[in-house]
PDB file of C-alpha atoms in Angstrom:
ATOM      1  CA  SER A   1      19.780   5.817  -5.060  1.00 79.00           C
ATOM      2  CA  PHE A   2      19.866   9.251  -3.487  1.00 87.00           C
ATOM      3  CA  ALA A   3      17.218  10.559  -5.912  1.00 90.00           C
ATOM      4  CA  MET A   4      14.782   7.740  -5.150  1.00 92.00           C
ATOM      5  CA  ASN A   5      15.373   8.083  -1.428  1.00 91.00           C
ATOM      6  CA  MET A   6      14.724  11.826  -1.642  1.00 94.00           C
ATOM      7  CA  TYR A   7      11.560  11.204  -3.658  1.00 95.00           C
ATOM      8  CA  LEU A   8      10.260   8.766  -1.031  1.00 95.00           C
ATOM      9  CA  PHE A   9      11.119  11.235   1.729  1.00 95.00           C
ATOM     10  CA  VAL A  10       9.126  13.991  -0.025  1.00 96.00           C
ATOM     11  CA  TYR A  11       6.221  11.572  -0.542  1.00 97.00           C
ATOM     12  CA  ASP A  12       6.228  10.617   3.158  1.00 97.00           C
ATOM     13  CA  LEU A  13       6.460  14.289   4.114  1.00 96.00           C
ATOM     14  CA  MET A  14       3.433  15.179   1.986  1.00 96.00           C
ATOM     15  CA  GLN A  15       1.413  12.362   3.506  1.00 97.00           C
ATOM     16  CA  PHE A  16       2.554  13.296   7.004  1.00 97.00           C
ATOM     17  CA  CYS A  17       1.465  16.913   6.483  1.00 97.00           C
ATOM     18  CA  GLY A  18      -1.917  15.873   5.107  1.00 97.00           C
ATOM     19  CA  HIS A  19      -2.732  13.345   7.817  1.00 97.00           C
ATOM     20  CA  SER A  20      -1.372  15.599  10.577  1.00 96.00           C
ATOM     21  CA  TRP A  21      -3.636  18.405   9.379  1.00 96.00           C
ATOM     22  CA  ILE A  22      -6.669  16.093   9.392  1.00 96.00           C
ATOM     23  CA  PHE A  23      -5.818  14.613  12.789  1.00 95.00           C
ATOM     24  CA  THR A  24      -5.205  18.017  14.388  1.00 95.00           C
ATOM     25  CA  ASN A  25      -8.329  19.480  12.782  1.00 94.00           C
ATOM     26  CA  MET A  26     -10.481  16.656  14.146  1.00 94.00           C
ATOM     27  CA  ILE A  27      -9.137  17.040  17.681  1.00 94.00           C
ATOM     28  CA  ILE A  28      -9.512  20.842  17.719  1.00 93.00           C
ATOM     29  CA  ARG A  29     -13.026  20.664  16.308  1.00 92.00           C
ATOM     30  CA  PHE A  30     -14.056  18.052  18.866  1.00 90.00           C
ATOM     31  CA  MET A  31     -12.562  20.053  21.744  1.00 91.00           C
ATOM     32  CA  THR A  32     -14.310  23.210  20.492  1.00 90.00           C
ATOM     33  CA  PHE A  33     -17.731  21.908  19.425  1.00 88.00           C
ATOM     34  CA  GLY A  34     -17.921  18.531  21.180  1.00 86.00           C
ATOM     35  CA  LYS A  35     -20.410  16.059  19.690  1.00 85.00           C
ATOM     36  CA  ASP A  36     -21.740  18.726  17.315  1.00 85.00           C
ATOM     37  CA  SER A  37     -18.506  18.485  15.337  1.00 85.00           C
ATOM     38  CA  VAL A  38     -19.411  14.972  14.180  1.00 87.00           C
ATOM     39  CA  ALA A  39     -22.155  16.109  11.807  1.00 85.00           C
ATOM     40  CA  ASP A  40     -19.896  18.043   9.429  1.00 87.00           C
ATOM     41  CA  THR A  41     -16.574  16.293   9.998  1.00 89.00           C
ATOM     42  CA  PHE A  42     -16.642  14.758   6.535  1.00 93.00           C
ATOM     43  CA  HIS A  43     -17.449  18.073   4.865  1.00 91.00           C
ATOM     44  CA  SER A  44     -14.620  19.870   6.675  1.00 91.00           C
ATOM     45  CA  ILE A  45     -11.836  17.342   6.115  1.00 93.00           C
ATOM     46  CA  GLY A  46     -13.225  15.002   3.451  1.00 92.00           C
ATOM     47  CA  LEU A  47     -11.415  16.652   0.539  1.00 94.00           C
ATOM     48  CA  VAL A  48      -7.964  16.358   2.135  1.00 95.00           C
ATOM     49  CA  MET A  49      -8.795  12.832   3.243  1.00 96.00           C
ATOM     50  CA  ARG A  50      -9.689  11.810  -0.288  1.00 96.00           C
ATOM     51  CA  LEU A  51      -6.516  13.393  -1.679  1.00 96.00           C
ATOM     52  CA  CYS A  52      -4.324  11.562   0.852  1.00 96.00           C
ATOM     53  CA  GLN A  53      -5.966   8.218   0.101  1.00 96.00           C
ATOM     54  CA  LEU A  54      -5.651   8.705  -3.647  1.00 96.00           C
ATOM     55  CA  LEU A  55      -1.995   9.602  -3.179  1.00 96.00           C
ATOM     56  CA  SER A  56      -1.463   6.386  -1.213  1.00 96.00           C
ATOM     57  CA  VAL A  57      -2.098   4.404  -4.414  1.00 96.00           C
ATOM     58  CA  LEU A  58       1.456   5.403  -5.368  1.00 96.00           C
ATOM     59  CA  GLU A  59       2.694   3.064  -2.638  1.00 96.00           C
ATOM     60  CA  ILE A  60       1.560   0.099  -4.717  1.00 96.00           C
ATOM     61  CA  LEU A  61       3.605   1.466  -7.626  1.00 96.00           C
ATOM     62  CA  HIS A  62       6.617   1.966  -5.329  1.00 95.00           C
ATOM     63  CA  ILE A  63       6.530  -1.727  -4.415  1.00 95.00           C
ATOM     64  CA  LEU A  64       6.020  -2.862  -8.007  1.00 95.00           C
ATOM     65  CA  ILE A  65       9.050  -0.946  -9.319  1.00 93.00           C
ATOM     66  CA  GLY A  66      11.184  -2.052  -6.365  1.00 91.00           C
ATOM     67  CA  ILE A  67      11.920   1.215  -4.540  1.00 91.00           C
ATOM     68  CA  ASP A  68       9.851   0.085  -1.555  1.00 90.00           C
ATOM     69  CA  LYS A  69      10.659  -3.322  -0.050  1.00 88.00           C
ATOM     70  CA  SER A  70       7.270  -3.804   1.625  1.00 89.00           C
ATOM     71  CA  ARG A  71       5.164  -6.816   0.727  1.00 92.00           C
ATOM     72  CA  LEU A  72       2.736  -6.074  -2.095  1.00 94.00           C
ATOM     73  CA  LEU A  73      -0.416  -8.017  -1.170  1.00 94.00           C
ATOM     74  CA  PRO A  74      -0.859  -6.738   2.427  1.00 94.00           C
ATOM     75  CA  ARG A  75      -0.276  -3.142   1.350  1.00 95.00           C
ATOM     76  CA  PHE A  76      -2.580  -3.547  -1.644  1.00 96.00           C
ATOM     77  CA  LEU A  77      -5.371  -4.893   0.578  1.00 95.00           C
ATOM     78  CA  GLN A  78      -5.003  -2.108   3.125  1.00 95.00           C
ATOM     79  CA  ILE A  79      -5.081   0.630   0.488  1.00 96.00           C
ATOM     80  CA  THR A  80      -7.989  -0.823  -1.487  1.00 95.00           C
ATOM     81  CA  GLU A  81     -10.025  -1.296   1.710  1.00 95.00           C
ATOM     82  CA  ARG A  82      -9.806   2.404   2.442  1.00 96.00           C
ATOM     83  CA  ILE A  83     -10.439   3.429  -1.166  1.00 96.00           C
ATOM     84  CA  ILE A  84     -13.590   1.294  -1.380  1.00 96.00           C
ATOM     85  CA  VAL A  85     -15.016   2.365   1.978  1.00 96.00           C
ATOM     86  CA  LEU A  86     -14.172   6.050   1.520  1.00 96.00           C
ATOM     87  CA  PHE A  87     -15.098   6.589  -2.123  1.00 96.00           C
ATOM     88  CA  VAL A  88     -17.698   3.898  -2.810  1.00 95.00           C
ATOM     89  CA  VAL A  89     -19.519   3.751   0.536  1.00 95.00           C
ATOM     90  CA  ILE A  90     -19.073   7.034   2.430  1.00 95.00           C
ATOM     91  CA  ASN A  91     -18.609   9.505  -0.400  1.00 94.00           C
ATOM     92  CA  SER A  92     -21.601   8.191  -2.372  1.00 93.00           C
ATOM     93  CA  GLN A  93     -24.096   8.233   0.522  1.00 93.00           C
ATOM     94  CA  GLU A  94     -24.439  11.657   2.102  1.00 91.00           C
ATOM     95  CA  GLU A  95     -26.757  10.249   4.772  1.00 91.00           C
ATOM     96  CA  ILE A  96     -23.950   8.373   6.525  1.00 93.00           C
ATOM     97  CA  GLN A  97     -21.306  11.090   6.293  1.00 93.00           C
ATOM     98  CA  GLY A  98     -22.438  12.578   9.600  1.00 91.00           C
ATOM     99  CA  LYS A  99     -22.427   9.262  11.472  1.00 92.00           C
ATOM    100  CA  TYR A 100     -20.079   8.586  14.381  1.00 93.00           C
ATOM    101  CA  VAL A 101     -18.519   5.637  12.561  1.00 94.00           C
ATOM    102  CA  VAL A 102     -17.049   8.002   9.946  1.00 94.00           C
ATOM    103  CA  CYS A 103     -15.293  10.015  12.651  1.00 93.00           C
ATOM    104  CA  VAL A 104     -14.008   6.822  14.274  1.00 94.00           C
ATOM    105  CA  LEU A 105     -12.631   5.593  10.945  1.00 95.00           C
ATOM    106  CA  PHE A 106     -10.953   8.898  10.141  1.00 95.00           C
ATOM    107  CA  PHE A 107      -9.456   9.096  13.634  1.00 95.00           C
ATOM    108  CA  LEU A 108      -8.002   5.576  13.438  1.00 96.00           C
ATOM    109  CA  TRP A 109      -6.682   5.973   9.888  1.00 96.00           C
ATOM    110  CA  ASN A 110      -4.959   9.263  10.601  1.00 96.00           C
ATOM    111  CA  LEU A 111      -3.540   8.200  13.957  1.00 96.00           C
ATOM    112  CA  LEU A 112      -1.914   5.190  12.319  1.00 96.00           C
ATOM    113  CA  ASP A 113      -0.691   7.182   9.330  1.00 97.00           C
ATOM    114  CA  VAL A 114       0.814  10.046  11.336  1.00 97.00           C
ATOM    115  CA  VAL A 115       2.918   7.509  13.223  1.00 96.00           C
ATOM    116  CA  ARG A 116       3.769   5.491  10.091  1.00 96.00           C
ATOM    117  CA  TYR A 117       4.851   8.401   7.926  1.00 97.00           C
ATOM    118  CA  THR A 118       6.847   9.943  10.767  1.00 96.00           C
ATOM    119  CA  TYR A 119       8.702   6.653  11.155  1.00 96.00           C
ATOM    120  CA  ASN A 120       9.223   6.374   7.390  1.00 95.00           C
ATOM    121  CA  MET A 121      10.654   9.895   7.088  1.00 95.00           C
ATOM    122  CA  LEU A 122      13.187   9.299   9.837  1.00 94.00           C
ATOM    123  CA  ALA A 123      14.056   5.872   8.422  1.00 93.00           C
ATOM    124  CA  ARG A 124      14.862   7.477   5.044  1.00 90.00           C
ATOM    125  CA  MET A 125      17.533   9.475   6.877  1.00 90.00           C
ATOM    126  CA  GLY A 126      18.837   6.445   8.748  1.00 90.00           C
ATOM    127  CA  ILE A 127      17.317   7.536  12.063  1.00 91.00           C
ATOM    128  CA  TYR A 128      15.624   4.832  14.117  1.00 90.00           C
ATOM    129  CA  TYR A 129      14.140   6.222  17.319  1.00 91.00           C
ATOM    130  CA  LEU A 130      13.308   3.129  19.367  1.00 92.00           C
ATOM    131  CA  PRO A 131      10.060   4.352  21.018  1.00 93.00           C
ATOM    132  CA  LEU A 132       8.771   5.494  17.610  1.00 95.00           C
ATOM    133  CA  THR A 133       9.816   2.189  16.022  1.00 94.00           C
ATOM    134  CA  TRP A 134       7.997   0.286  18.750  1.00 95.00           C
ATOM    135  CA  LEU A 135       4.912   2.473  18.363  1.00 95.00           C
ATOM    136  CA  ASN A 136       4.874   2.114  14.570  1.00 95.00           C
ATOM    137  CA  PHE A 137       4.991  -1.689  14.611  1.00 95.00           C
ATOM    138  CA  SER A 138       2.851  -2.193  17.728  1.00 95.00           C
ATOM    139  CA  LEU A 139       0.024   0.349  17.513  1.00 95.00           C
ATOM    140  CA  CYS A 140      -1.307  -1.077  14.241  1.00 95.00           C
ATOM    141  CA  ILE A 141      -1.860  -4.541  15.728  1.00 95.00           C
ATOM    142  CA  PRO A 142      -4.782  -3.561  18.024  1.00 95.00           C
ATOM    143  CA  LEU A 143      -6.024  -0.603  15.956  1.00 96.00           C
ATOM    144  CA  TYR A 144      -6.180  -2.288  12.558  1.00 96.00           C
ATOM    145  CA  PRO A 145      -8.800  -4.904  13.598  1.00 95.00           C
ATOM    146  CA  ILE A 146     -10.826  -2.101  15.224  1.00 96.00           C
ATOM    147  CA  SER A 147     -10.690  -0.135  11.979  1.00 96.00           C
ATOM    148  CA  VAL A 148     -11.871  -3.213  10.035  1.00 96.00           C
ATOM    149  CA  LEU A 149     -14.823  -3.559  12.405  1.00 96.00           C
ATOM    150  CA  ALA A 150     -15.581   0.141  11.853  1.00 96.00           C
ATOM    151  CA  LYS A 151     -15.418  -0.380   8.070  1.00 96.00           C
ATOM    152  CA  GLY A 152     -17.815  -3.298   8.348  1.00 95.00           C
ATOM    153  CA  PHE A 153     -20.170  -1.235  10.494  1.00 96.00           C
ATOM    154  CA  ALA A 154     -20.026   1.648   8.010  1.00 96.00           C
ATOM    155  CA  ILE A 155     -20.983  -0.757   5.214  1.00 96.00           C
ATOM    156  CA  CYS A 156     -23.868  -2.155   7.284  1.00 95.00           C
ATOM    157  CA  VAL A 157     -25.144   1.363   8.021  1.00 95.00           C
ATOM    158  CA  SER A 158     -24.981   2.246   4.329  1.00 95.00           C
ATOM    159  CA  LEU A 159     -26.885  -0.826   3.075  1.00 95.00           C
ATOM    160  CA  PRO A 160     -30.412   0.605   3.608  1.00 95.00           C
ATOM    161  CA  TYR A 161     -29.477   3.695   1.592  1.00 95.00           C
ATOM    162  CA  PHE A 162     -28.013   1.649  -1.253  1.00 94.00           C
ATOM    163  CA  GLU A 163     -31.218  -0.402  -1.244  1.00 92.00           C
ATOM    164  CA  SER A 164     -33.488   2.661  -1.223  1.00 92.00           C
ATOM    165  CA  PHE A 165     -31.641   4.752  -3.808  1.00 91.00           C
ATOM    166  CA  GLY A 166     -30.373   1.912  -5.980  1.00 89.00           C
ATOM    167  CA  THR A 167     -26.898   3.452  -6.096  1.00 90.00           C
ATOM    168  CA  TYR A 168     -24.517   1.443  -8.326  1.00 92.00           C
ATOM    169  CA  SER A 169     -27.173  -1.228  -8.892  1.00 89.00           C
ATOM    170  CA  ILE A 170     -27.423  -2.080 -12.591  1.00 86.00           C
ATOM    171  CA  LYS A 171     -30.207  -3.813 -14.506  1.00 79.00           C
ATOM    172  CA  LEU A 172     -29.291  -4.589 -18.089  1.00 72.00           C
ATOM    173  CA  PRO A 173     -31.964  -4.074 -20.747  1.00 71.00           C
ATOM    174  CA  PHE A 174     -33.597  -6.813 -22.840  1.00 64.00           C
ATOM    175  CA  PRO A 175     -32.442  -9.322 -24.105  1.00 66.00           C
ATOM    176  CA  PHE A 176     -30.063  -9.568 -21.162  1.00 66.00           C
ATOM    177  CA  THR A 177     -31.464 -10.905 -17.902  1.00 70.00           C
ATOM    178  CA  PHE A 178     -28.401 -10.059 -15.855  1.00 75.00           C
ATOM    179  CA  SER A 179     -28.462  -7.433 -13.110  1.00 82.00           C
ATOM    180  CA  ILE A 180     -26.142  -6.292 -10.341  1.00 86.00           C
ATOM    181  CA  TYR A 181     -27.728  -5.532  -6.982  1.00 90.00           C
ATOM    182  CA  PHE A 182     -25.034  -3.534  -5.227  1.00 93.00           C
ATOM    183  CA  PRO A 183     -26.034  -4.291  -1.598  1.00 94.00           C
ATOM    184  CA  TYR A 184     -25.255  -7.950  -2.357  1.00 94.00           C
ATOM    185  CA  VAL A 185     -21.855  -6.893  -3.698  1.00 94.00           C
ATOM    186  CA  LEU A 186     -21.144  -5.028  -0.451  1.00 95.00           C
ATOM    187  CA  LYS A 187     -22.203  -8.005   1.648  1.00 94.00           C
ATOM    188  CA  MET A 188     -19.847 -10.262  -0.290  1.00 95.00           C
ATOM    189  CA  TYR A 189     -17.091  -7.681   0.062  1.00 95.00           C
ATOM    190  CA  MET A 190     -17.510  -7.754   3.842  1.00 95.00           C
ATOM    191  CA  LEU A 191     -16.528 -11.430   3.753  1.00 94.00           C
ATOM    192  CA  VAL A 192     -13.409 -10.513   1.782  1.00 93.00           C
ATOM    193  CA  LEU A 193     -12.720  -7.674   4.206  1.00 94.00           C
ATOM    194  CA  PHE A 194     -12.703  -9.899   7.280  1.00 93.00           C
ATOM    195  CA  ALA A 195     -10.816 -12.709   5.529  1.00 93.00           C
ATOM    196  CA  GLY A 196      -8.163 -10.205   4.475  1.00 93.00           C
ATOM    197  CA  MET A 197      -7.961  -8.922   8.039  1.00 94.00           C
ATOM    198  CA  CYS A 198      -6.623 -12.284   9.256  1.00 93.00           C
ATOM    199  CA  PHE A 199      -3.938 -12.272   6.568  1.00 94.00           C
ATOM    200  CA  ILE A 200      -2.908  -8.663   7.258  1.00 95.00           C
ATOM    201  CA  ILE A 201      -2.759  -9.160  11.039  1.00 95.00           C
ATOM    202  CA  ARG A 202      -0.439 -12.115  10.488  1.00 94.00           C
ATOM    203  CA  ASN A 203       1.745  -9.904   8.306  1.00 94.00           C
ATOM    204  CA  LEU A 204       1.738  -7.129  10.935  1.00 95.00           C
ATOM    205  CA  PHE A 205       2.996  -9.568  13.571  1.00 94.00           C
ATOM    206  CA  SER A 206       5.760 -10.799  11.256  1.00 94.00           C
ATOM    207  CA  GLU A 207       6.827  -7.202  10.500  1.00 93.00           C
ATOM    208  CA  ARG A 208       6.885  -6.422  14.208  1.00 93.00           C
ATOM    209  CA  MET A 209       9.070  -9.440  14.893  1.00 93.00           C
ATOM    210  CA  ALA A 210      11.414  -8.516  12.031  1.00 90.00           C
ATOM    211  CA  HIS A 211      11.897  -4.933  13.256  1.00 87.00           C
ATOM    212  CA  LEU A 212      11.603  -5.373  17.012  1.00 87.00           C
ATOM    213  CA  GLY A 213      13.410  -8.681  17.462  1.00 76.00           C
ATOM    214  CA  THR A 214      16.185  -8.609  20.041  1.00 55.00           C
ATOM    215  CA  GLY A 215      18.918  -8.643  17.408  1.00 52.00           C
ATOM    216  CA  ASN A 216      17.390  -5.839  15.399  1.00 60.00           C
ATOM    217  CA  ILE A 217      16.914  -3.643  18.461  1.00 53.00           C
ATOM    218  CA  LYS A 218      20.565  -4.092  19.421  1.00 46.00           C
ATOM    219  CA  ASN A 219      21.721  -3.250  15.891  1.00 53.00           C
ATOM    220  CA  LYS A 220      19.629  -0.091  15.756  1.00 55.00           C
ATOM    221  CA  ARG A 221      20.828   0.999  19.175  1.00 48.00           C
ATOM    222  CA  SER A 222      24.421   0.555  18.108  1.00 46.00           C
TER     223      SER A 222
END
């Protein structure tokens, strides 16, 4: 319906504005301060980044209620990966917030999202600009695996701090003998992360074929 389409357009616009602000801020800061900008990148843009990622949870709801025709599982995996790495790993360990890997992750996430939400906004209005369509369904294929490697590296860097501070590790009192050692949880999650990457890459290729197949390109040109 028109109302749902307008709602999705406003949602995409809000996300586009947020990610564009982060992306532009990172570039300007790097051009102005060079490598020194890395140390406080998280503190300068972390709040907006967290808000944008929390807002992205709505995309799962959009698919569940049927107003978004994307596949649920790939989108769910992509969103939860970011939520876990951003909120559980980076946000909880101040010692890694100034690492280069955080800047790399933020740069990749926002580059992909600026392109994606720009494409989505135009698509809501029935506008399919072929170079943008190609970029949206092609750029994610090489950059997504790189972002997964960066997530895995961020988790590896954080492990010593989780071990030292005991963050999220739980030892239940007597008479229970059960305990949760969170570094082990993160190591197991890394296996899930890389297994999910194979599934998502396969889905990205199928989406690219569906939108950039010869027949689809001709239809959109016409």
